[in-house]
PDB file of C-alpha atoms in Angstrom:
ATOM      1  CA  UNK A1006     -36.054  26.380 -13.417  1.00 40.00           C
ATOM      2  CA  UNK A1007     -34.117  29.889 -12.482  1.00 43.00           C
ATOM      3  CA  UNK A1008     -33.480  27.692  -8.928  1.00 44.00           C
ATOM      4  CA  UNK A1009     -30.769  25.473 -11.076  1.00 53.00           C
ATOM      5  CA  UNK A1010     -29.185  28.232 -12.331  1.00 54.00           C
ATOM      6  CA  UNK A1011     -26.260  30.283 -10.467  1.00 51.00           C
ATOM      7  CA  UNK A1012     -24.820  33.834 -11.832  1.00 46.00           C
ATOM      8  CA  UNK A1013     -21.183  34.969 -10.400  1.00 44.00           C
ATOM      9  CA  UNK A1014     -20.769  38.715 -10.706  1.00 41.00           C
ATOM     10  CA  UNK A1015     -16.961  39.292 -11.703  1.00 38.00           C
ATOM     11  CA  UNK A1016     -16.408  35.628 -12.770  1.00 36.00           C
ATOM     12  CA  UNK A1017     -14.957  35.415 -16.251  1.00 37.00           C
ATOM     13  CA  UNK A1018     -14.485  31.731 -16.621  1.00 37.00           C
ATOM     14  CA  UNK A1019     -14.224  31.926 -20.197  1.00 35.00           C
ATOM     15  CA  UNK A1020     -12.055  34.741 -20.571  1.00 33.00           C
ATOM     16  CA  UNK A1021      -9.166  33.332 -17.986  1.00 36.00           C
ATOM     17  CA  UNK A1022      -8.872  30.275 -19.665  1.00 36.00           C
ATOM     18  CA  UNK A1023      -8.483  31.866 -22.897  1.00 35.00           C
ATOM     19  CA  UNK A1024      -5.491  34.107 -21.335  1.00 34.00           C
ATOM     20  CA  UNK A1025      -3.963  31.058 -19.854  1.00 36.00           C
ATOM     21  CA  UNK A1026      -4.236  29.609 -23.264  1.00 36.00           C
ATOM     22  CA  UNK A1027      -2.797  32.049 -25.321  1.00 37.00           C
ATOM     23  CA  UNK A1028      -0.016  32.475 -23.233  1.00 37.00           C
ATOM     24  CA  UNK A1029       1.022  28.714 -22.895  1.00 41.00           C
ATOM     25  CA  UNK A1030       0.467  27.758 -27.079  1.00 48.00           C
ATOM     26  CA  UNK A1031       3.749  26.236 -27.113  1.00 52.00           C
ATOM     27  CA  UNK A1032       3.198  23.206 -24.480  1.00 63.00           C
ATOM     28  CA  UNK A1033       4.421  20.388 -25.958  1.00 73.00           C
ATOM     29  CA  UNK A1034       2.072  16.847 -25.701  1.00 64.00           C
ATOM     30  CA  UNK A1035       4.409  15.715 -22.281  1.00 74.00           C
ATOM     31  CA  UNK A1036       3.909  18.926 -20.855  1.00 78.00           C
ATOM     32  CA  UNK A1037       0.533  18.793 -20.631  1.00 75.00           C
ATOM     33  CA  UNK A1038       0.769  15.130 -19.336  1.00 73.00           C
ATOM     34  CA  UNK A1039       3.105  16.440 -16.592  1.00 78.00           C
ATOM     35  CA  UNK A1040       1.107  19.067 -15.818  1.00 79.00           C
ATOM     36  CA  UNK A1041      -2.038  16.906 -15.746  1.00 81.00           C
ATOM     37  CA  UNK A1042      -0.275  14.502 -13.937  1.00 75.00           C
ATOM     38  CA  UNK A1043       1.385  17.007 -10.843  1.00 80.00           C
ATOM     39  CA  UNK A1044      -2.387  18.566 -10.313  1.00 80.00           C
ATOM     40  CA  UNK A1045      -3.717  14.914  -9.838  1.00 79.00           C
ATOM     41  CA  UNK A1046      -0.735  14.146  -7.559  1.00 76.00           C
ATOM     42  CA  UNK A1047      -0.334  16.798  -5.336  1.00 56.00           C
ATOM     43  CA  UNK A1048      -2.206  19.971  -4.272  1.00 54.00           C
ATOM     44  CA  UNK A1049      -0.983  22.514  -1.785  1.00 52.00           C
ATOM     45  CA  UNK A1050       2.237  20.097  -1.776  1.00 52.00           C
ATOM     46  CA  UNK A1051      -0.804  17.185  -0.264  1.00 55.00           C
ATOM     47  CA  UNK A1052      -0.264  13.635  -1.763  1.00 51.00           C
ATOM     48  CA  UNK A1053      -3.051  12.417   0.316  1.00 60.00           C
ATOM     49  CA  UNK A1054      -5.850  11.226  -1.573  1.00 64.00           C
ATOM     50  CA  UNK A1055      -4.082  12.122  -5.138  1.00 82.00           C
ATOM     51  CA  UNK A1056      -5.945  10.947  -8.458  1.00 86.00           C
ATOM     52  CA  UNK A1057      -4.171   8.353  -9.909  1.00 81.00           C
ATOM     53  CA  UNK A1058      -3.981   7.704 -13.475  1.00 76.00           C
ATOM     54  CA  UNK A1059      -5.267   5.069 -15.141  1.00 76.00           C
ATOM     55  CA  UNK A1060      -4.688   3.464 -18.498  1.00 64.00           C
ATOM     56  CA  UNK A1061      -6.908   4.847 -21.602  1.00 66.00           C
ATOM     57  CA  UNK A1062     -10.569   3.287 -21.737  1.00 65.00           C
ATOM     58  CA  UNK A1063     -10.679   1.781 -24.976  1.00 62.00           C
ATOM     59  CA  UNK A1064     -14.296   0.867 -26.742  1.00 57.00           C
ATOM     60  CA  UNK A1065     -14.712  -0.719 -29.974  1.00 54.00           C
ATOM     61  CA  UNK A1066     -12.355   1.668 -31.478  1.00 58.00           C
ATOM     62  CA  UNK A1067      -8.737   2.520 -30.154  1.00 62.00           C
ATOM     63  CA  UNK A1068      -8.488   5.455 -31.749  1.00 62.00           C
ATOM     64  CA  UNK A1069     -10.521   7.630 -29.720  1.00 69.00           C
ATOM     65  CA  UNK A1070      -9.273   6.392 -26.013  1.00 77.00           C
ATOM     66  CA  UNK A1071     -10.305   8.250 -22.895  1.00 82.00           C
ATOM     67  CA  UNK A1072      -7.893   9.005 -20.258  1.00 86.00           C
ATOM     68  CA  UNK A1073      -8.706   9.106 -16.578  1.00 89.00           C
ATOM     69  CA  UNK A1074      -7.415   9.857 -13.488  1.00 90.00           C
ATOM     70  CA  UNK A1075      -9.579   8.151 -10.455  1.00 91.00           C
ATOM     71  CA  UNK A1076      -9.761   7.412  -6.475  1.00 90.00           C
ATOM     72  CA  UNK A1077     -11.893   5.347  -5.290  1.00 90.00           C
ATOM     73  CA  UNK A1078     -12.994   3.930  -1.946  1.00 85.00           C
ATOM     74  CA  UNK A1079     -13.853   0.423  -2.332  1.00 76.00           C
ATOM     75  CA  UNK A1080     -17.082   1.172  -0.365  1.00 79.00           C
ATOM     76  CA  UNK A1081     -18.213   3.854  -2.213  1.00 83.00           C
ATOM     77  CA  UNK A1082     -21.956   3.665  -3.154  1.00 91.00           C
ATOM     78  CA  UNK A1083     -21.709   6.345  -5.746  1.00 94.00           C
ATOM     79  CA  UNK A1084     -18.907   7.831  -7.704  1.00 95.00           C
ATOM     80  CA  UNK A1085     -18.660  11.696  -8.645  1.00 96.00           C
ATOM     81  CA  UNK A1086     -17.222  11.837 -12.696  1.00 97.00           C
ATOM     82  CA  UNK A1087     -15.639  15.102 -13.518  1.00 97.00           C
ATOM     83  CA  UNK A1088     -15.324  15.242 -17.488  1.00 97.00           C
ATOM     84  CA  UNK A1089     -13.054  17.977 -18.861  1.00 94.00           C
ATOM     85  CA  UNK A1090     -13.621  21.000 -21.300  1.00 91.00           C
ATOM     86  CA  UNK A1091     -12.979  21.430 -25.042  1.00 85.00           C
ATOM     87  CA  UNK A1092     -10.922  24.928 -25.058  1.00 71.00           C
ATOM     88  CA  UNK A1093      -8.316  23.803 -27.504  1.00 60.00           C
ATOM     89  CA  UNK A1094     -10.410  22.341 -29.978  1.00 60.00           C
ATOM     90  CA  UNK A1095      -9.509  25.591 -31.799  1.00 55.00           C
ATOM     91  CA  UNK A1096      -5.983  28.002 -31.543  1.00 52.00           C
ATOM     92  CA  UNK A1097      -7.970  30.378 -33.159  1.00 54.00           C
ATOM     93  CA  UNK A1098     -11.608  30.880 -35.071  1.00 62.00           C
ATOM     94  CA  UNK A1099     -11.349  28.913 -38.002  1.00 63.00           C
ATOM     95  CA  UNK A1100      -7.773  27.192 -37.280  1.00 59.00           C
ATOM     96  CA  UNK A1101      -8.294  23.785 -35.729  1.00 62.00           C
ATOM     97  CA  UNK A1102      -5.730  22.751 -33.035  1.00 63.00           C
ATOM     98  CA  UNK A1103      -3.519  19.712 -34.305  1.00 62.00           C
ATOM     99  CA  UNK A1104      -4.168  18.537 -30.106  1.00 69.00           C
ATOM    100  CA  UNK A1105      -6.686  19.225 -27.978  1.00 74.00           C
ATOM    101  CA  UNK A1106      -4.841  18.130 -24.855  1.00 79.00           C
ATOM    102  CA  UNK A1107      -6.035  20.690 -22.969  1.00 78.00           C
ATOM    103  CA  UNK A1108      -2.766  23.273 -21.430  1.00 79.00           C
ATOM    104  CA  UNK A1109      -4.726  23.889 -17.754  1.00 83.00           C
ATOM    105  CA  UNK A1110      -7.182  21.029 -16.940  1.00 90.00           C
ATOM    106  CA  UNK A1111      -9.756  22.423 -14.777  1.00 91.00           C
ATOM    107  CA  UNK A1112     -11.987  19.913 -14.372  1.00 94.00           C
ATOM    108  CA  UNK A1113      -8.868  17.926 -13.047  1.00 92.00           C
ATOM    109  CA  UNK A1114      -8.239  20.480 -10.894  1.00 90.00           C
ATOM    110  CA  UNK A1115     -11.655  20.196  -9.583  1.00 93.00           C
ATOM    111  CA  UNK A1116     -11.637  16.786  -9.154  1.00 93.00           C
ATOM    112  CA  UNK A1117      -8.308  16.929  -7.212  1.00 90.00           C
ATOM    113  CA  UNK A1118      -9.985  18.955  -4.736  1.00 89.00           C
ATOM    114  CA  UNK A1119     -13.302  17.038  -4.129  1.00 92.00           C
ATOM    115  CA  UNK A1120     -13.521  15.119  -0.992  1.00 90.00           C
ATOM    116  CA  UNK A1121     -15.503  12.402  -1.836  1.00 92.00           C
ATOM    117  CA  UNK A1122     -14.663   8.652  -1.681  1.00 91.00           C
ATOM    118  CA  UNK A1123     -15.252   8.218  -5.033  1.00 93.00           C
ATOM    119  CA  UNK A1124     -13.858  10.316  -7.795  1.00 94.00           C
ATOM    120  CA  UNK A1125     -13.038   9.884 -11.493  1.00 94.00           C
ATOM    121  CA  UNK A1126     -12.082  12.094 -13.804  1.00 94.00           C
ATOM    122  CA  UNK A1127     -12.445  11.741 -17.386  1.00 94.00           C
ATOM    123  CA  UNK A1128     -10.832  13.811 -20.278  1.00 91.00           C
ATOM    124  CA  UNK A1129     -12.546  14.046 -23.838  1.00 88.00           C
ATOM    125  CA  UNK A1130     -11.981  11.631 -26.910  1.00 85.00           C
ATOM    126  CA  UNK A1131      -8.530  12.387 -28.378  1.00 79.00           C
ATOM    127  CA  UNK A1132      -6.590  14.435 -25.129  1.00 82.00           C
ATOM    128  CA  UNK A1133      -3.593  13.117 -23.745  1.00 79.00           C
ATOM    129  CA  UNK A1134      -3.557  10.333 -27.094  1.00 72.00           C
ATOM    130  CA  UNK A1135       0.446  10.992 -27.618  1.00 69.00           C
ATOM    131  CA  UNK A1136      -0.182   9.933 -31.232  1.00 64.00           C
ATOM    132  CA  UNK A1137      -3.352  12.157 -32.432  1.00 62.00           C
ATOM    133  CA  UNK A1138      -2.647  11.022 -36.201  1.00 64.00           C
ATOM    134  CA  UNK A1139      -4.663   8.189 -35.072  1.00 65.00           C
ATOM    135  CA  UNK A1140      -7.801  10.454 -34.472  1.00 74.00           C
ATOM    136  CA  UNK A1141     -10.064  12.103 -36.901  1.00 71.00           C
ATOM    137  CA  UNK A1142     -10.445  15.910 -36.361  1.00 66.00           C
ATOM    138  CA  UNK A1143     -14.277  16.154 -36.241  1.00 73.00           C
ATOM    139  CA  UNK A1144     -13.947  13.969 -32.613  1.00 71.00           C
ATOM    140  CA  UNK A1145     -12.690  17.149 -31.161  1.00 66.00           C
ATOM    141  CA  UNK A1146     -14.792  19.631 -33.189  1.00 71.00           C
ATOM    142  CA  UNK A1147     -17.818  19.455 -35.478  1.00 75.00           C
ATOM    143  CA  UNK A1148     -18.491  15.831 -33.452  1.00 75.00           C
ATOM    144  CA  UNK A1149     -17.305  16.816 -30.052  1.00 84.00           C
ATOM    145  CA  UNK A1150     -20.786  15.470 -28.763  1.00 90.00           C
ATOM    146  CA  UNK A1151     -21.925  13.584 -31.389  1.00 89.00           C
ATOM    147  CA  UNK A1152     -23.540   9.899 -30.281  1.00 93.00           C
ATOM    148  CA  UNK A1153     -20.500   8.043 -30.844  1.00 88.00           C
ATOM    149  CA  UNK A1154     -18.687   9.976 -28.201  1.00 90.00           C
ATOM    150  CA  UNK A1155     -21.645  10.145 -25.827  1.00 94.00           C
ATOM    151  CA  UNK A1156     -21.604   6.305 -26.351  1.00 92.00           C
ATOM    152  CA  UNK A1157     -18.357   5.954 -25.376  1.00 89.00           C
ATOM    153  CA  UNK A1158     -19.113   8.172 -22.205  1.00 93.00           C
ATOM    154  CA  UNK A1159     -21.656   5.640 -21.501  1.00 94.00           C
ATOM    155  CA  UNK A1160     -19.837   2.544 -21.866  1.00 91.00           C
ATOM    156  CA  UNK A1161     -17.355   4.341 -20.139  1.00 91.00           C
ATOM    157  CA  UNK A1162     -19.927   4.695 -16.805  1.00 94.00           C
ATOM    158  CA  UNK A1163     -20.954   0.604 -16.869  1.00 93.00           C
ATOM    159  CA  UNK A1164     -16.786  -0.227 -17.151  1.00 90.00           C
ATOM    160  CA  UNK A1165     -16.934   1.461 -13.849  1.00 92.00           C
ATOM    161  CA  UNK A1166     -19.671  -0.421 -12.175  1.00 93.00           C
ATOM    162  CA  UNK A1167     -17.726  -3.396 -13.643  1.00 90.00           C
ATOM    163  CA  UNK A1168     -14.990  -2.468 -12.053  1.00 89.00           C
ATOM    164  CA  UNK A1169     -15.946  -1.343  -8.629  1.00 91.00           C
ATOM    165  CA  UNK A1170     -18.629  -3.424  -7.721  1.00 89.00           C
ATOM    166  CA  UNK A1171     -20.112  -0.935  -4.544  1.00 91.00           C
ATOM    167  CA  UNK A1172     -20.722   1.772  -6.906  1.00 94.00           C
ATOM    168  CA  UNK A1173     -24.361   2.158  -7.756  1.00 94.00           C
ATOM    169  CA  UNK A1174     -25.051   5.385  -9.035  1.00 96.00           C
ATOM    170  CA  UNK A1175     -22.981   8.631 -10.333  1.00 97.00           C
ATOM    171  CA  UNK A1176     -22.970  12.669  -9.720  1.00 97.00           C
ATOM    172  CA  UNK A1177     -21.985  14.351 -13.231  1.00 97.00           C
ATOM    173  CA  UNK A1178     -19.656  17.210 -13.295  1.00 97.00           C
ATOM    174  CA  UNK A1179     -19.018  19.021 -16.666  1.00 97.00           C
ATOM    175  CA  UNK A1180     -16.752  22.058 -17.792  1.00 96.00           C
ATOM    176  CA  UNK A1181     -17.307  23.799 -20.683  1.00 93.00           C
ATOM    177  CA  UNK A1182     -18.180  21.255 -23.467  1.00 93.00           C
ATOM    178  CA  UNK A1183     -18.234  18.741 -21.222  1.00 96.00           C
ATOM    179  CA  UNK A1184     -21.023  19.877 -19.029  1.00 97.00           C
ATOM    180  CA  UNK A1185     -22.570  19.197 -22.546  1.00 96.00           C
ATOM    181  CA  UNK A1186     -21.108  16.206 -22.818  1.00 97.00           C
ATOM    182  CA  UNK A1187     -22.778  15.284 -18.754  1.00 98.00           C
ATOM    183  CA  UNK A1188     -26.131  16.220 -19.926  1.00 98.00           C
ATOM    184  CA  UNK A1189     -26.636  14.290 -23.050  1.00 98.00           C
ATOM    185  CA  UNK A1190     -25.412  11.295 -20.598  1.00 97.00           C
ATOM    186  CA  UNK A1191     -27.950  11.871 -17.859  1.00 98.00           C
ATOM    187  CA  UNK A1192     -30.543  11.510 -20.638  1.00 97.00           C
ATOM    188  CA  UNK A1193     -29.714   8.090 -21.412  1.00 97.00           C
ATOM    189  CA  UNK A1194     -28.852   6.337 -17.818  1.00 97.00           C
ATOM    190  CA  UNK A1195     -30.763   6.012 -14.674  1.00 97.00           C
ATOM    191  CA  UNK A1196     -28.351   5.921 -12.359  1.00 97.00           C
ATOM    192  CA  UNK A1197     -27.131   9.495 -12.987  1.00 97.00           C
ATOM    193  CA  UNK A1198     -28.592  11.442  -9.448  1.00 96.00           C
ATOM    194  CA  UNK A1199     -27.299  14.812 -10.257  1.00 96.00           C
ATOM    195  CA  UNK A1200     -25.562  16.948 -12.919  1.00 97.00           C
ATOM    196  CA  UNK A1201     -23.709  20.527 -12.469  1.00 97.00           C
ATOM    197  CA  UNK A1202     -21.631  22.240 -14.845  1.00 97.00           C
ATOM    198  CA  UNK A1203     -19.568  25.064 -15.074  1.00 96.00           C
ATOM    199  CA  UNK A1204     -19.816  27.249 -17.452  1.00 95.00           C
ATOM    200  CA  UNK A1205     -21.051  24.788 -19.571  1.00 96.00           C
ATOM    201  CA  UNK A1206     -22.251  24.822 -23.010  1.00 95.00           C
ATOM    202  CA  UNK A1207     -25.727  23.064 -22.406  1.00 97.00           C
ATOM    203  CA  UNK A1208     -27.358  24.714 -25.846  1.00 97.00           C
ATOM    204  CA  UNK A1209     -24.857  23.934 -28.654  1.00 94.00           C
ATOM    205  CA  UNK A1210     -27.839  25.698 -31.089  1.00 95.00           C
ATOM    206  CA  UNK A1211     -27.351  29.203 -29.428  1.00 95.00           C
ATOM    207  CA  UNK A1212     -23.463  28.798 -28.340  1.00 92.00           C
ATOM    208  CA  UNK A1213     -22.782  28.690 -32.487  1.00 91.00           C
ATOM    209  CA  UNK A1214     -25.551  31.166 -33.169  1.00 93.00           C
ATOM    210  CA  UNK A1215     -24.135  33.720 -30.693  1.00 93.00           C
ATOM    211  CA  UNK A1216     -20.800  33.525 -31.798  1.00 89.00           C
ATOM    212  CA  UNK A1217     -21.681  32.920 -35.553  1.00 90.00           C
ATOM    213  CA  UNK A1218     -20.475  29.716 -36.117  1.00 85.00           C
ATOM    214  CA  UNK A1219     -21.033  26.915 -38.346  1.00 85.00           C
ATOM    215  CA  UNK A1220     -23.646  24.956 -36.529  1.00 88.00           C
ATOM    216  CA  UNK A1221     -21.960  21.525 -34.665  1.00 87.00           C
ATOM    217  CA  UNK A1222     -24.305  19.490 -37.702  1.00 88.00           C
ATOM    218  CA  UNK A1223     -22.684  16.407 -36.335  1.00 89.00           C
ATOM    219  CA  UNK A1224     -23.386  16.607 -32.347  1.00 91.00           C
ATOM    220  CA  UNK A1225     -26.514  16.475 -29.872  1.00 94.00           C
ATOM    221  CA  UNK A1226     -27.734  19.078 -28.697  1.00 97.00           C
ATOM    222  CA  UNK A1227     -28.259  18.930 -24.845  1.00 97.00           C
ATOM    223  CA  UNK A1228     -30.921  21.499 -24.968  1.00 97.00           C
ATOM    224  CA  UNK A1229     -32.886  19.043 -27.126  1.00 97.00           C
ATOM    225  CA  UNK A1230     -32.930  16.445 -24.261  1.00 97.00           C
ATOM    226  CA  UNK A1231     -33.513  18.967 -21.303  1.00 97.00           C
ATOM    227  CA  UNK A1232     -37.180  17.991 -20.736  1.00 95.00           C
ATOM    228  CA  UNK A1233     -36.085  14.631 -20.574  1.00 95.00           C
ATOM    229  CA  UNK A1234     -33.788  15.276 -17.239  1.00 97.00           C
ATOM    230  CA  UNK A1235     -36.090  17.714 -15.562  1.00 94.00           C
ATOM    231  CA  UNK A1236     -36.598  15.846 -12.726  1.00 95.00           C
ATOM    232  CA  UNK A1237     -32.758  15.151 -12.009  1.00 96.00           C
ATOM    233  CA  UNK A1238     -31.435  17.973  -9.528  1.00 95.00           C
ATOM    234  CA  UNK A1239     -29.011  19.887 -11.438  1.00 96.00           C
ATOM    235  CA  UNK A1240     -27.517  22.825 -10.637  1.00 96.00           C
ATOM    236  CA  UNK A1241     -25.254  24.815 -13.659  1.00 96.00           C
ATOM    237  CA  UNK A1242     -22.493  27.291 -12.418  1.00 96.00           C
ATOM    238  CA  UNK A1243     -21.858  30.973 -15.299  1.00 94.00           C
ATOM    239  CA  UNK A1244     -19.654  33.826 -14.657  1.00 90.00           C
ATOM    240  CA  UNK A1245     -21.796  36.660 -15.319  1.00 84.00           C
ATOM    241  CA  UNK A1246     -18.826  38.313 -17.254  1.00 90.00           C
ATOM    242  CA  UNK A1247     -18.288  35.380 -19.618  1.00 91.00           C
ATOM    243  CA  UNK A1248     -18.694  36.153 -23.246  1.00 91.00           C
ATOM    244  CA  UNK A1249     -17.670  32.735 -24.365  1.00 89.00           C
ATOM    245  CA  UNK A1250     -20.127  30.970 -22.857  1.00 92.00           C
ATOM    246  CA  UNK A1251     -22.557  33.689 -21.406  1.00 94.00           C
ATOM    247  CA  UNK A1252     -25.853  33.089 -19.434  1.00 95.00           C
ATOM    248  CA  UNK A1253     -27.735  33.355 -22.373  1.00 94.00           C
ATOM    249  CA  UNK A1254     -26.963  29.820 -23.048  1.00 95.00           C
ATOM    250  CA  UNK A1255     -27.768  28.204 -19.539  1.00 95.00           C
ATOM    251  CA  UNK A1256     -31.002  30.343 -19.460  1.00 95.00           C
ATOM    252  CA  UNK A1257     -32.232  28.539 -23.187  1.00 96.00           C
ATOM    253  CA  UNK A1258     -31.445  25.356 -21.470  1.00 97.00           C
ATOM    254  CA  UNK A1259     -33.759  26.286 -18.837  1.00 95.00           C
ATOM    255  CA  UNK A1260     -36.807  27.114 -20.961  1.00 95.00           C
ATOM    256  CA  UNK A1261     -36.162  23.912 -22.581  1.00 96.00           C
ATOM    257  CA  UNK A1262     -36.658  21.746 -19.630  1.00 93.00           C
ATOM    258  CA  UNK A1263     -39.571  24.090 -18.675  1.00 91.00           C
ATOM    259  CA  UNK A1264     -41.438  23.083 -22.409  1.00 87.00           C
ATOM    260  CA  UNK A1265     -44.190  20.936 -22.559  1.00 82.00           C
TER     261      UNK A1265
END
């Protein structure tokens, strides 16, 4: 299992988003659209191959829409999904965050840069909704990967098979909560041929027990399904420096897939 994992001496991934957060609190909702928007656009002053946006994906309920950005290559076979972090499900501990729009979308910004033909990135339940009155708080927190919301991930993958015919099969790419969030998905579809995250939280169990937390009662746990996706390659990206989401967490993942 240690081949899946990858250390990165110096790499605080945790800690610099949390200084770009606390220094950008006051970004209003269009803000972060605009920003969102200008890092799918253009890179390096590039338009060529931008991410465009989409409209929400709406299942069964519209209150919990998912907004993507996507470019895709008619003859893609596969499609790469980038699905973004949860770092402003909280402003601080114990004070829940009326939006969780995230202020610096990095999984955007990785998806921006990948090459392949097909790429689609998808934000979390309840980010980039202008109206979040219409959302229930535990989406974004105690629920952030509950089965409801990895349901709606799912549906989410055969709308795209719907809609572009060519593509077969999907690479999962997860930040933070959402490498969670790719995990829990891999465990239910057969077309998913590889997972990575980055700094991902991939054992909800220890994340809350390390930073004494009320356990996340109402999500999966990823580490619970890990035996299940052993034999999808997977590779999951920590900064050795990270205290929010340290190595302690990807290594528990790793002697979960490794049980019997």
């Amino acid at each position: 299992p240690d081949r899946f994992l990858k250390a990165y001496p110096g790499v605080a991934l945790g800690l610099a988003v949390t200084s770009m957060l606390c220094s950008c609190a006051g970004l209003s909702f269009t803000d972060r659209y605009r920003t969102a928007y200008q890092i799918a656009a253009v890179q390096d002053g590039d338009t060529d191959g931008h991410l465009r946006p989409l409209l929400p994906f709406i299942y069964d309920d519209p209150s919990y829409p998912l907004q993507t950005f996507e470019r895709v290559d008619t003859a893609a076979g596969m499609a790469v999904i980038y699905i973004e972090g949860d770092r402003l499900n909280f402003l601080s501990r114990g004070q829940i965050s009326g939006d969780p729009t995230p202020l610096h979308p990095f999984a955007l910004r990785l998806a921006r840069m990948d090459p392949a033909d097909a790429v689609i990135y998808a934000a979390r339940p309840c980010q980039y909704v202008r109206d979040v009155s219409s959302c229930t708080y535990p989406i974004w927190t105690d629920g952030r990967m509950g089965d409801d919301v990895i349901r709606r991930y799912d549906r989410f993958l055969d709308q795209i098979r719907m809609r572009h015919q060519g593509i077969k099969s999907f690479h999962l790419v997860g930040y933070s909560g959402g490498g969670g969030v790719a995990v829990l998905l891999a465990a239910r579809r057969p077309d998913v041929m590889s997972i990575r995250t980055i700094a991902g939280n991939v054992d909800t169990e220890m994340f809350t027990r390390l930073h004494d937390l009320t356990p996340m009662s109402s999500s999966l746990n990823p580490a619970d399904v890990a035996r299940h996706v052993r034999s999808v390659p997977q590779i999951h990206y920590v900064g050795t420096d990270d205290t929010r989401v340290p190595i302690d967490i990807a290594q528990s993942y790793m002697r979960s897939m490794a049980a019997p």
